[in-house]
PDB file of C-alpha atoms in Angstrom:
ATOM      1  CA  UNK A 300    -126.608  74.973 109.559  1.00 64.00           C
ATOM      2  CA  UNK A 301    -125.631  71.468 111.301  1.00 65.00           C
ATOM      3  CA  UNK A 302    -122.774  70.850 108.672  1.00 70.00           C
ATOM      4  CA  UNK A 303    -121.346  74.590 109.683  1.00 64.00           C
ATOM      5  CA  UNK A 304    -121.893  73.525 113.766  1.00 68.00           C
ATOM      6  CA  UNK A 305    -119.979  69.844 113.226  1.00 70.00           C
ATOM      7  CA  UNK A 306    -117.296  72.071 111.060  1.00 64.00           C
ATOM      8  CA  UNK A 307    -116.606  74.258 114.186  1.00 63.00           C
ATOM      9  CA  UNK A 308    -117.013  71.438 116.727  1.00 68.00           C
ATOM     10  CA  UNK A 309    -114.565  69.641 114.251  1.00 68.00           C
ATOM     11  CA  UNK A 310    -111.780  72.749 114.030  1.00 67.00           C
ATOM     12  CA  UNK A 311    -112.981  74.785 117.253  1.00 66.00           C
ATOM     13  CA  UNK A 312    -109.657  74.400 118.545  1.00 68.00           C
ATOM     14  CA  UNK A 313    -107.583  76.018 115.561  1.00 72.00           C
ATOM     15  CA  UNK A 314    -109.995  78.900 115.984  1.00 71.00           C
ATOM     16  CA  UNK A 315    -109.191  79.041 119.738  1.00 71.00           C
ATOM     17  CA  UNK A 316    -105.740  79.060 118.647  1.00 71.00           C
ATOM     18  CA  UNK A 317    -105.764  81.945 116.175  1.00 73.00           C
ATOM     19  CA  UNK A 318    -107.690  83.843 118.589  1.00 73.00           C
ATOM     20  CA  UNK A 319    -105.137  83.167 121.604  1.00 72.00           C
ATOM     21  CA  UNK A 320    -102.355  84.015 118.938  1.00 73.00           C
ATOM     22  CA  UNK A 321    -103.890  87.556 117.830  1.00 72.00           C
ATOM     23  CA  UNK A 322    -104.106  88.285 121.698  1.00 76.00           C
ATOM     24  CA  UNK A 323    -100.615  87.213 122.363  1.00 71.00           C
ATOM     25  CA  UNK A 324     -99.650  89.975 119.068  1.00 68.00           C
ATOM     26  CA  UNK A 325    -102.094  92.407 120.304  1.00 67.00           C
ATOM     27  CA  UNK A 326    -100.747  92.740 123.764  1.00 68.00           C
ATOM     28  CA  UNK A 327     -96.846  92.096 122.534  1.00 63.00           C
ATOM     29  CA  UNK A 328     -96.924  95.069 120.273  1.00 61.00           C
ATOM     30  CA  UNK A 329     -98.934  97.289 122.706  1.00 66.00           C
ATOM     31  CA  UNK A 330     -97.027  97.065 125.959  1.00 65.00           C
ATOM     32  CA  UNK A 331     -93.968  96.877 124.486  1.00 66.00           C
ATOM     33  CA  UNK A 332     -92.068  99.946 122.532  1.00 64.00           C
ATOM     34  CA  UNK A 333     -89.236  98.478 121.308  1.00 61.00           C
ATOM     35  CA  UNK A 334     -91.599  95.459 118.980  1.00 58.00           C
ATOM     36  CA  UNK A 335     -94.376  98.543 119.077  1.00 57.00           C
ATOM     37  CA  UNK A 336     -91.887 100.552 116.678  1.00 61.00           C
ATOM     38  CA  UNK A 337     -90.760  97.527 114.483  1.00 58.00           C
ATOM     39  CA  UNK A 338     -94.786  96.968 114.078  1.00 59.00           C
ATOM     40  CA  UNK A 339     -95.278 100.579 113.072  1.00 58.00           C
ATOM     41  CA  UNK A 340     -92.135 100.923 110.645  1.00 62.00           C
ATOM     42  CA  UNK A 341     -93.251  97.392 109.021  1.00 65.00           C
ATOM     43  CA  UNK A 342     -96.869  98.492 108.341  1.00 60.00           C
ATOM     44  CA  UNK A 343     -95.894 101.702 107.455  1.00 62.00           C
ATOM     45  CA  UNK A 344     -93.404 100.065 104.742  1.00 63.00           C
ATOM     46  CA  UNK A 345     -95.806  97.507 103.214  1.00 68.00           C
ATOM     47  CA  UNK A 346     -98.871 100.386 103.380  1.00 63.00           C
ATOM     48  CA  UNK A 347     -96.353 102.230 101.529  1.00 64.00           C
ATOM     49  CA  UNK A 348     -95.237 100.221  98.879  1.00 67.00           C
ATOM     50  CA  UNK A 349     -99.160  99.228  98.509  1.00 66.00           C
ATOM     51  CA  UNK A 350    -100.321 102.610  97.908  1.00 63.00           C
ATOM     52  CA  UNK A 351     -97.413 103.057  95.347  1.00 67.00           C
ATOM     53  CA  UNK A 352     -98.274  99.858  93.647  1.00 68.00           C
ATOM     54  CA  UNK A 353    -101.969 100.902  93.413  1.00 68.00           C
ATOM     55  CA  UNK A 354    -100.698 104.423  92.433  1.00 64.00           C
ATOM     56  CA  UNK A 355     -98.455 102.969  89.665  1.00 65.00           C
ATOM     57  CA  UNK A 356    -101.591 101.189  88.492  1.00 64.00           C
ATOM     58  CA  UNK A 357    -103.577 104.120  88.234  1.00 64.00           C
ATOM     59  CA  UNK A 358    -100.786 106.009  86.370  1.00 63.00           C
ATOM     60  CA  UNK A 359    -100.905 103.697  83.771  1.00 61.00           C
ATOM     61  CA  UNK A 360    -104.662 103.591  82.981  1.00 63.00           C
ATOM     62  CA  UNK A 361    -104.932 107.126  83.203  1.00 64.00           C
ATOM     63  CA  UNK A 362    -101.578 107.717  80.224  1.00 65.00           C
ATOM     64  CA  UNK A 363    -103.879 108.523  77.392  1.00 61.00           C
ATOM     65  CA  UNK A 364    -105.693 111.259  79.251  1.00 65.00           C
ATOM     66  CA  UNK A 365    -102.205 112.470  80.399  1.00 64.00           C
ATOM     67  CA  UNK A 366    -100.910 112.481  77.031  1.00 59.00           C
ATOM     68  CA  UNK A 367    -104.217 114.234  75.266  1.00 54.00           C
ATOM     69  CA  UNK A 368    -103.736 117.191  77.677  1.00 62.00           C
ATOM     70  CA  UNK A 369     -99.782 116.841  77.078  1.00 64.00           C
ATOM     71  CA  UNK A 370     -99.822 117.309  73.316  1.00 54.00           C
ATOM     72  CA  UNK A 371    -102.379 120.639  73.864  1.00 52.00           C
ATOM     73  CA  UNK A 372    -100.670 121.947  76.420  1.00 64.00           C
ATOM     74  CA  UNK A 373     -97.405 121.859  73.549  1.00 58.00           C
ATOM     75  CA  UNK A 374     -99.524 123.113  70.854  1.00 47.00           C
ATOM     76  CA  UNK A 375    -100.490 126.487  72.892  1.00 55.00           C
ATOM     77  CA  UNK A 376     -96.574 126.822  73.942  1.00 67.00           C
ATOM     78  CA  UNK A 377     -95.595 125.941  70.217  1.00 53.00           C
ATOM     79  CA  UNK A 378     -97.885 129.181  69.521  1.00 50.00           C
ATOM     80  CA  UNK A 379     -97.131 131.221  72.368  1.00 65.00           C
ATOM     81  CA  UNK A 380     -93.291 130.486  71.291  1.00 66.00           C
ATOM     82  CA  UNK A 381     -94.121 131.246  67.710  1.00 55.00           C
ATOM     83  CA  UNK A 382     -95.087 134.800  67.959  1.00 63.00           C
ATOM     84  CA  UNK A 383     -93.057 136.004  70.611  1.00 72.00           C
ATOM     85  CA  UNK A 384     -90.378 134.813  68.303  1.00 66.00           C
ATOM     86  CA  UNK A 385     -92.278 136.950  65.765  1.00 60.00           C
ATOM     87  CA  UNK A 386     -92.362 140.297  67.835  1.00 67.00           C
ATOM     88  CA  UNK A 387     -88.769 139.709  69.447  1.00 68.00           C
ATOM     89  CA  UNK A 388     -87.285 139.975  66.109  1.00 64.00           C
ATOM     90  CA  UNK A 389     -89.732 143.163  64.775  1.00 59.00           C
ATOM     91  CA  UNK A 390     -88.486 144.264  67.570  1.00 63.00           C
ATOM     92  CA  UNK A 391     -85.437 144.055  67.197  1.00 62.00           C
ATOM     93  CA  UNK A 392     -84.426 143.472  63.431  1.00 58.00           C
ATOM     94  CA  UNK A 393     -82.598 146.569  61.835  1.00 61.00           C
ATOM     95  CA  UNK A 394     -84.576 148.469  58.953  1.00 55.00           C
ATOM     96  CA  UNK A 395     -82.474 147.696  55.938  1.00 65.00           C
ATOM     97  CA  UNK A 396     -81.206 150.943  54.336  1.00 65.00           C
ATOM     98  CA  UNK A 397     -83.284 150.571  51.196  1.00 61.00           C
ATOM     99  CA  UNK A 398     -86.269 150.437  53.517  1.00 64.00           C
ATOM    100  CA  UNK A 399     -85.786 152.760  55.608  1.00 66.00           C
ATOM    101  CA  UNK A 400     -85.319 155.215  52.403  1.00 66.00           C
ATOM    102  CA  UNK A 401     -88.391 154.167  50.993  1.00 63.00           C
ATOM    103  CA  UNK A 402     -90.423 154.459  54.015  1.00 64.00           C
ATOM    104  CA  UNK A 403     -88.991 158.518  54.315  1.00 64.00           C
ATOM    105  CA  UNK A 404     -89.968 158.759  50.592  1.00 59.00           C
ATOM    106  CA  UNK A 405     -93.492 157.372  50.989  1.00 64.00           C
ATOM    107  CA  UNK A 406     -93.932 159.738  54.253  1.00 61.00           C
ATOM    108  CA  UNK A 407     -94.179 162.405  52.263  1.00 61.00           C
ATOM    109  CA  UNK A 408     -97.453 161.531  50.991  1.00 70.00           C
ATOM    110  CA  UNK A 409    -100.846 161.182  52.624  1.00 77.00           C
ATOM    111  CA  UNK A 410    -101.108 156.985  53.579  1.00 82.00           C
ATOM    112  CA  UNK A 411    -103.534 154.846  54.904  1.00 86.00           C
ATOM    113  CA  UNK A 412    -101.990 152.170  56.936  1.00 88.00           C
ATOM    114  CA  UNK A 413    -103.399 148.963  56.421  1.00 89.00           C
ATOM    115  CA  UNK A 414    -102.883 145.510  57.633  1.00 90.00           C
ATOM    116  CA  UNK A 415    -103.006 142.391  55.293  1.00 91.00           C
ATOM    117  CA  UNK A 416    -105.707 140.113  56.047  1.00 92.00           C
ATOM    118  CA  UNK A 417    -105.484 137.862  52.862  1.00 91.00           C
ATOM    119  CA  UNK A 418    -102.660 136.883  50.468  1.00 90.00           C
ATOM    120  CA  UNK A 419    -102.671 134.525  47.449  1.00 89.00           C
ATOM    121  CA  UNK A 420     -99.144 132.969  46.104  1.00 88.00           C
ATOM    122  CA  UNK A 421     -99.837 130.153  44.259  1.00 86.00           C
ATOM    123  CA  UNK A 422    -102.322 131.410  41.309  1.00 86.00           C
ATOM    124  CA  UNK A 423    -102.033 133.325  37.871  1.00 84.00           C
ATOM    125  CA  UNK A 424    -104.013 136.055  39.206  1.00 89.00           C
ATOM    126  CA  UNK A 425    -103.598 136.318  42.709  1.00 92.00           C
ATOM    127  CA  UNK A 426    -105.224 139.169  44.901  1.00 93.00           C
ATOM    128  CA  UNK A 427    -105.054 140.347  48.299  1.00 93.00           C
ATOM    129  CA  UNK A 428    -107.349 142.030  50.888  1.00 94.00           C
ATOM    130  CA  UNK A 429    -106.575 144.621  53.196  1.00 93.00           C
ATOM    131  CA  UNK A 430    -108.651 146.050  56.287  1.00 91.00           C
ATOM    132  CA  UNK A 431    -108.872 149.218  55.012  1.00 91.00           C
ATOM    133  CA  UNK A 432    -112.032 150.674  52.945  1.00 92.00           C
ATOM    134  CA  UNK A 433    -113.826 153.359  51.931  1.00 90.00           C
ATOM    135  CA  UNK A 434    -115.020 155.148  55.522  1.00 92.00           C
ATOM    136  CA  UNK A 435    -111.081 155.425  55.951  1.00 90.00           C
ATOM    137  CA  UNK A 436    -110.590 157.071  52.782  1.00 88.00           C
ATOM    138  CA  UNK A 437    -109.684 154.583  50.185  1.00 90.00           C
ATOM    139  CA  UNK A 438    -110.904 154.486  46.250  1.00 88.00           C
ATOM    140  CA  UNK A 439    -110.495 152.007  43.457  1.00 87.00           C
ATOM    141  CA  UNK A 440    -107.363 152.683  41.742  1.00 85.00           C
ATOM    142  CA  UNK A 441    -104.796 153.970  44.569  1.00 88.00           C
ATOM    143  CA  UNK A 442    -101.557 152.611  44.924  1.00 89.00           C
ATOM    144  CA  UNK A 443    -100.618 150.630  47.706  1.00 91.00           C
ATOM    145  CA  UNK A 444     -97.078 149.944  48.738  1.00 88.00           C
ATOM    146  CA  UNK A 445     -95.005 148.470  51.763  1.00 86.00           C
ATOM    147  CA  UNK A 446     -91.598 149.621  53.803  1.00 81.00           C
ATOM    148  CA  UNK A 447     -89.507 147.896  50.746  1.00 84.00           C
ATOM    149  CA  UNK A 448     -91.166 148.675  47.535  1.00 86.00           C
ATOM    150  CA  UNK A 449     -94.597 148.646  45.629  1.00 91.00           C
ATOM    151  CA  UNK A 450     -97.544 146.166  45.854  1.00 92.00           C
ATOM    152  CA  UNK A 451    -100.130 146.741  43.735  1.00 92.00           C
ATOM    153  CA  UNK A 452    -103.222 148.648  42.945  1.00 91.00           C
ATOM    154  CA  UNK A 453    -106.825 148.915  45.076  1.00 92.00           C
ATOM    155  CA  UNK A 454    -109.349 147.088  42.790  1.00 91.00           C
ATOM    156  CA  UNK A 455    -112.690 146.496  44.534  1.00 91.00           C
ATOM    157  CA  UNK A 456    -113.529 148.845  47.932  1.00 92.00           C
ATOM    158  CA  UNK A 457    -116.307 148.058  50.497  1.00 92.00           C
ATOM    159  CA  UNK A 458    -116.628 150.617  53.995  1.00 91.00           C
ATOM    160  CA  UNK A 459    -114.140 148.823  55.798  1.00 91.00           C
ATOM    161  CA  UNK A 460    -112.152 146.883  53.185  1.00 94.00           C
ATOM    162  CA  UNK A 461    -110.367 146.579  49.996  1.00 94.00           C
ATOM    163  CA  UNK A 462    -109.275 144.311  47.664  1.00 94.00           C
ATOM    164  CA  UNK A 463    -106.221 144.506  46.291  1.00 93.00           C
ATOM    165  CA  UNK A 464    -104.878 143.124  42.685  1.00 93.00           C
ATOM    166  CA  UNK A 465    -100.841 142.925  43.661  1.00 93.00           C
ATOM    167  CA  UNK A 466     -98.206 142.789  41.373  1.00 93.00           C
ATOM    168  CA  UNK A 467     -98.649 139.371  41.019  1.00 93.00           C
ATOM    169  CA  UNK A 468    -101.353 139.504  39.203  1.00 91.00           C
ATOM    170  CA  UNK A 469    -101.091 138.787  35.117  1.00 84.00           C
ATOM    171  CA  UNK A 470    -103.928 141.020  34.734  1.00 80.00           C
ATOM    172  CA  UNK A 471    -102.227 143.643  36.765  1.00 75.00           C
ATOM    173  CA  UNK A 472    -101.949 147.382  35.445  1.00 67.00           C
ATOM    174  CA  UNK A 473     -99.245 147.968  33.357  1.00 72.00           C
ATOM    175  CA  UNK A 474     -97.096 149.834  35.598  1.00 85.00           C
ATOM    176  CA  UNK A 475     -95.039 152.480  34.644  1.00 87.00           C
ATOM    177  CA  UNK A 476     -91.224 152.297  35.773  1.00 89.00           C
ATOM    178  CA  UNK A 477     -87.940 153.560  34.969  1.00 89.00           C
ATOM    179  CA  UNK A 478     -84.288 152.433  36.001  1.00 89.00           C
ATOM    180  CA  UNK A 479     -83.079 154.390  38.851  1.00 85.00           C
ATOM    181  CA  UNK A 480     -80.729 157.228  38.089  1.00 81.00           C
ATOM    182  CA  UNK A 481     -81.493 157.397  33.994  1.00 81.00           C
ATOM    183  CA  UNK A 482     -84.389 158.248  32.076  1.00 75.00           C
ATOM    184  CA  UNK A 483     -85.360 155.060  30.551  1.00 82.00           C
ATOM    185  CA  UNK A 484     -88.495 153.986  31.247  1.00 84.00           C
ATOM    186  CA  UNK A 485     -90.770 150.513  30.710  1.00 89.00           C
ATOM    187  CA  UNK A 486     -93.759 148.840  31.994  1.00 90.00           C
ATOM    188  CA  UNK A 487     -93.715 146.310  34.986  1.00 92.00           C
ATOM    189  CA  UNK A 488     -95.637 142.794  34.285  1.00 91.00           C
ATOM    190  CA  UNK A 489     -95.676 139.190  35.682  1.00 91.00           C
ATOM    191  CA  UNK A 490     -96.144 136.656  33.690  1.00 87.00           C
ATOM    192  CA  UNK A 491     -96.514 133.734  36.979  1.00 84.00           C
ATOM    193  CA  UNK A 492     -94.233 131.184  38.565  1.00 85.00           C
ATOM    194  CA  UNK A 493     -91.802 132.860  40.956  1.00 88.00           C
ATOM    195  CA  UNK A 494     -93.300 135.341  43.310  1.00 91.00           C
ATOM    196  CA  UNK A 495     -89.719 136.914  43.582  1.00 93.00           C
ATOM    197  CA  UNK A 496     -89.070 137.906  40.209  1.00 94.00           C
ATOM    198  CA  UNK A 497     -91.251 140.481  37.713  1.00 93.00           C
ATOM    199  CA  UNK A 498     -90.534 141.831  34.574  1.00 93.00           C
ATOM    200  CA  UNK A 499     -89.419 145.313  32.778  1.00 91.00           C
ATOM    201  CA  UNK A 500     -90.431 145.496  29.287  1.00 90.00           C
ATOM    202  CA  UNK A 501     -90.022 147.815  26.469  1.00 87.00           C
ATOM    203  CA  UNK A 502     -86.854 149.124  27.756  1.00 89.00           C
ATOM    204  CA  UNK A 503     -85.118 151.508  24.240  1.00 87.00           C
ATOM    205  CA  UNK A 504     -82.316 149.584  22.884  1.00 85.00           C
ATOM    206  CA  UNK A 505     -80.086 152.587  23.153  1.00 86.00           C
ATOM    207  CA  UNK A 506     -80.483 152.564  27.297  1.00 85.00           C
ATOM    208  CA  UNK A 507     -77.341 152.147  28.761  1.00 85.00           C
ATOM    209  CA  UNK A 508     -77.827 150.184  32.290  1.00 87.00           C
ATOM    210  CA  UNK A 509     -76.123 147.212  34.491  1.00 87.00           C
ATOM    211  CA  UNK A 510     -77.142 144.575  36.145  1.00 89.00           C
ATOM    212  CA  UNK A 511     -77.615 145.567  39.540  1.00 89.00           C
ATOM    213  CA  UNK A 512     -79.342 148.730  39.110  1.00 91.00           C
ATOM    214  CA  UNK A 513     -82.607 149.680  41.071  1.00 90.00           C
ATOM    215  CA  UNK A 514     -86.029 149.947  39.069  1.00 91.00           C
ATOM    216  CA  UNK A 515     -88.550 152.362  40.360  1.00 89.00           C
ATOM    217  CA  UNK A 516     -92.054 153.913  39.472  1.00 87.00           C
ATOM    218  CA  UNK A 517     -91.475 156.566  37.499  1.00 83.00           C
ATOM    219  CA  UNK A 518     -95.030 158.536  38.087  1.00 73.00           C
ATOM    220  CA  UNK A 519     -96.016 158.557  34.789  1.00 74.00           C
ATOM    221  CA  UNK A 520     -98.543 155.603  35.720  1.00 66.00           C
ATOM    222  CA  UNK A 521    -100.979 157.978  37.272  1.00 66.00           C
ATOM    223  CA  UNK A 522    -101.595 155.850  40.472  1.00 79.00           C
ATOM    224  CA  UNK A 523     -97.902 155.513  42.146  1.00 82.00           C
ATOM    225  CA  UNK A 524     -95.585 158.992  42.454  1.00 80.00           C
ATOM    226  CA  UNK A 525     -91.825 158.457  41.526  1.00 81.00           C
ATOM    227  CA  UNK A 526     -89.632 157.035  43.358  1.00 82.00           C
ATOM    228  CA  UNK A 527     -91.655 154.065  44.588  1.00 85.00           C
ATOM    229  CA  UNK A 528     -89.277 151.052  44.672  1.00 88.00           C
ATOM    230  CA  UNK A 529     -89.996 148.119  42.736  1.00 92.00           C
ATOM    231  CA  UNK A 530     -86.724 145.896  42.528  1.00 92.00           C
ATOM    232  CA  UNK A 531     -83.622 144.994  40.946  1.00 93.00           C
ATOM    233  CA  UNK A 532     -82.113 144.198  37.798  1.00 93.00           C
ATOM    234  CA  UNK A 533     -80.912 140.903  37.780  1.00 94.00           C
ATOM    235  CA  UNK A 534     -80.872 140.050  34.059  1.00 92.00           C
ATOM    236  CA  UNK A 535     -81.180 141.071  30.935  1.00 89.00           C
ATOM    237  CA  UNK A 536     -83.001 139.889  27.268  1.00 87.00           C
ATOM    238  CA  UNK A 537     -84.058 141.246  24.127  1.00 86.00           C
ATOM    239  CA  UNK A 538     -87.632 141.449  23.519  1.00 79.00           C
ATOM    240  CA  UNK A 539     -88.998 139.395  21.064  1.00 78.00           C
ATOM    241  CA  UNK A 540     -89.025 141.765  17.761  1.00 77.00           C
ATOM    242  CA  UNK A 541     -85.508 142.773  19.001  1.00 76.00           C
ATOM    243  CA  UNK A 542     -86.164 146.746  18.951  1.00 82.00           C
ATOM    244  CA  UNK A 543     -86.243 146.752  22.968  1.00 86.00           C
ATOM    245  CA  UNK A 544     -84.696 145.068  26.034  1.00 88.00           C
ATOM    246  CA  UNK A 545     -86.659 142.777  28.647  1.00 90.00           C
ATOM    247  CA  UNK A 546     -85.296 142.826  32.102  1.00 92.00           C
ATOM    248  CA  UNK A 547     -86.101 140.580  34.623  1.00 93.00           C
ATOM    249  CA  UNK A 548     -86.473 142.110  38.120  1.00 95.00           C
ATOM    250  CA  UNK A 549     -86.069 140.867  41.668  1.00 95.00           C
ATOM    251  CA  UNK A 550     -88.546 142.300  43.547  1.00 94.00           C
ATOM    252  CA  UNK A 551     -87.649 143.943  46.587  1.00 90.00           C
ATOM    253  CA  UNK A 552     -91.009 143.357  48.106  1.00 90.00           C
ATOM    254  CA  UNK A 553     -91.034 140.212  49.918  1.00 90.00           C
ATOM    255  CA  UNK A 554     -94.976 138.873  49.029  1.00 91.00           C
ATOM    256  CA  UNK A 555     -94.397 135.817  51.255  1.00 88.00           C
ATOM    257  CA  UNK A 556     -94.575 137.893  54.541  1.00 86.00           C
ATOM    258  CA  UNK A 557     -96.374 140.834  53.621  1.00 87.00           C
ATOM    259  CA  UNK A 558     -98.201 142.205  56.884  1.00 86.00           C
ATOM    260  CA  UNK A 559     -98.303 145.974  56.622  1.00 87.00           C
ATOM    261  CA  UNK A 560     -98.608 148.200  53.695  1.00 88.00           C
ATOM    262  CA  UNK A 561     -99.834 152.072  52.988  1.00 88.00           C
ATOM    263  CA  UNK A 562    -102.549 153.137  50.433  1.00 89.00           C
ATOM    264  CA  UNK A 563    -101.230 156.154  49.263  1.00 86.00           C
ATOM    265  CA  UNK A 564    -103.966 158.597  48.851  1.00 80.00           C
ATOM    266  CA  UNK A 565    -102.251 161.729  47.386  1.00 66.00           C
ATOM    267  CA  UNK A 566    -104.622 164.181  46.229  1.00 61.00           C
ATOM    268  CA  UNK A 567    -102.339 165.408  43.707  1.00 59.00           C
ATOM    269  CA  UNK A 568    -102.265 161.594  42.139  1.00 59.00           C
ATOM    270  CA  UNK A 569    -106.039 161.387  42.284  1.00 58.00           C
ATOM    271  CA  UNK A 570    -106.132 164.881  40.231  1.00 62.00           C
ATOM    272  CA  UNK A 571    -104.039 163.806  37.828  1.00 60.00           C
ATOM    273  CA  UNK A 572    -105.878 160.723  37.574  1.00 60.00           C
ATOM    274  CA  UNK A 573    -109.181 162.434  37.214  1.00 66.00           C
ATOM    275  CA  UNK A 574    -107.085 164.814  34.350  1.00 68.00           C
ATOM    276  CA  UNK A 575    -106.695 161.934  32.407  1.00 63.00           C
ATOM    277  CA  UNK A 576    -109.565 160.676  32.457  1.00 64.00           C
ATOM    278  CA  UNK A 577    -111.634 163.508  31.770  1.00 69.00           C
ATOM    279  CA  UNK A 578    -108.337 163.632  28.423  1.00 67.00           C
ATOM    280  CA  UNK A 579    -110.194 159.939  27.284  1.00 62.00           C
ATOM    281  CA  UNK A 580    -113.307 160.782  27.461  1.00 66.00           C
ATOM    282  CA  UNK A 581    -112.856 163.486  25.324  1.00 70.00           C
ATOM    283  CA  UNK A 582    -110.919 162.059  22.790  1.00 66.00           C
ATOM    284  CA  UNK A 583    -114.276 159.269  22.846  1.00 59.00           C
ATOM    285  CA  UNK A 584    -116.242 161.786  22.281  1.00 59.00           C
ATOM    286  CA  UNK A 585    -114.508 163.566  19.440  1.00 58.00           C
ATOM    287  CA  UNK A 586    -113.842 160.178  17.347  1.00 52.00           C
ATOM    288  CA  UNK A 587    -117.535 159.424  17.941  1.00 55.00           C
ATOM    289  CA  UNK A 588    -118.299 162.641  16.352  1.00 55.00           C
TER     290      UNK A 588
END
């Protein structure tokens, strides 16, 4: 306490002089407008740049959080972008001719619409599910087809869905087909690899036909009716004991962005299926005997 007194005894008049100073400023600035104003605009400036300093500051610490809500605020415009790019060009997009005539062919059968919920590519035996089942009328062993061409066959129903083994499928059912416009017919198999390409066999060597031509079910498989579209000839081999051609088909269903398909549940197919079957199990029963 005494060395603080002798301090101020020491420098009391510098204090008295700071005082007598901030009076002086005081009463300058206050009774005066003209130094008033230059007061005001100079504290207003360095207040000013202050607060943007300390703003700048804050800016910078708080980056990360700025760019966290940055990048998710992208990702749900990336997806918002995404499928309104997706419905403007359904929208849109013309139905191809071929299409068009295979969705008026199919409408003259009884379809379930379904929507694809599942979709394999990259396997040997690839299968698909749709969300359609039983309660909406579907069985093991209907066809099911798109607005371009054929898919594959129902396999394994619960009540509300299916699954489906697709043309891509090696253990898929051999497929009746014929070549659009002539009566030669073959079965339809895939053998892997390329998802856009399936294969005619057992095509009579006598068939006249050119590359180019259409391949469609024929009906004799029991599950599709005729007409159904399945591709297009693109080229040609012999088989490999030479009594038959092999054609390789382009497939004009596109499996990479298959969304909506039918089930056709003809009751004339399922007749004929239940025909044939009651034909086996007779003939079963009659070589057993």
């Amino acid at each position: 306490m005494k060395n603080l007194l002798d301090f101020l005894l020491k420098y009391y008049h510098w204090a008295v002089f700071v005082v007598l100073e901030v009076i002086c400023i005081v009463l300058l600035f206050q009774y005066n407008s003209y130094q008033g104003s230059v007061w005001f605009s100079t504290a207003n400036f360095i207040a000013g740049r202050f607060c943007e300093a300390t703003s700048a500051v804050e800016s910078f610490f708080s980056l990360k959080k700025i760019n966290k809500d940055l990048t998710l605020r992208n990702y749900y415009l990336e997806r918002q972008v995404t499928q309104l790019r997706r419905l403007y060009q359904e929208a849109t997009q013309p139905i191809d001719a071929k299409e068009q005539e295979q969705a008026d062919y199919l409408s003259q059968y009884q379809l379930v619409p379904a929507k694809v919920i599942s979709n394999e590519l990259n396997k040997a035996d690839n299968l698909l599910t749709i969300d359609k089942g039983s309660v909406d009328g579907v069985e093991e062993g209907m066809g099911v087809a798109c607005g371009k061409g054929i898919v594959g066959v129902t396999y394994i129903t619960s009540a509300h869905y299916s699954v489906v083994i697709p043309v891509l499928n090696s253990q898929s059912s051999r497929i009746s087909c014929a070549i659009r416009g002539h009566d030669y017919f073959g079965v339809l198999r895939w053998y892997g690899g390329d998802v856009a390409y399936a294969y005619v066999e057992d095509i009579p060597r006598h068939a006249r036909f050119k590359r180019g031509d259409w391949v469609e079910t024929n009906g004799y498989s029991s599950i599709f009716p005729p007409g159904v579209l399945i591709g297009q000839i693109v080229e040609v081999y012999n088989s490999r004991n030479g009594i038959s051609y092999k054609l390789k088909v382009r497939l004009s269903t596109d499996f990479g962005n298959l969304r909506d398909v039918v089930v056709i549940t003809d009751k004339s197919i399922a007749e004929r299926m239940q025909l044939m079957r009651a034909a086996k199990d007779s003939l079963k029963l009659n070589v057993n005997e």
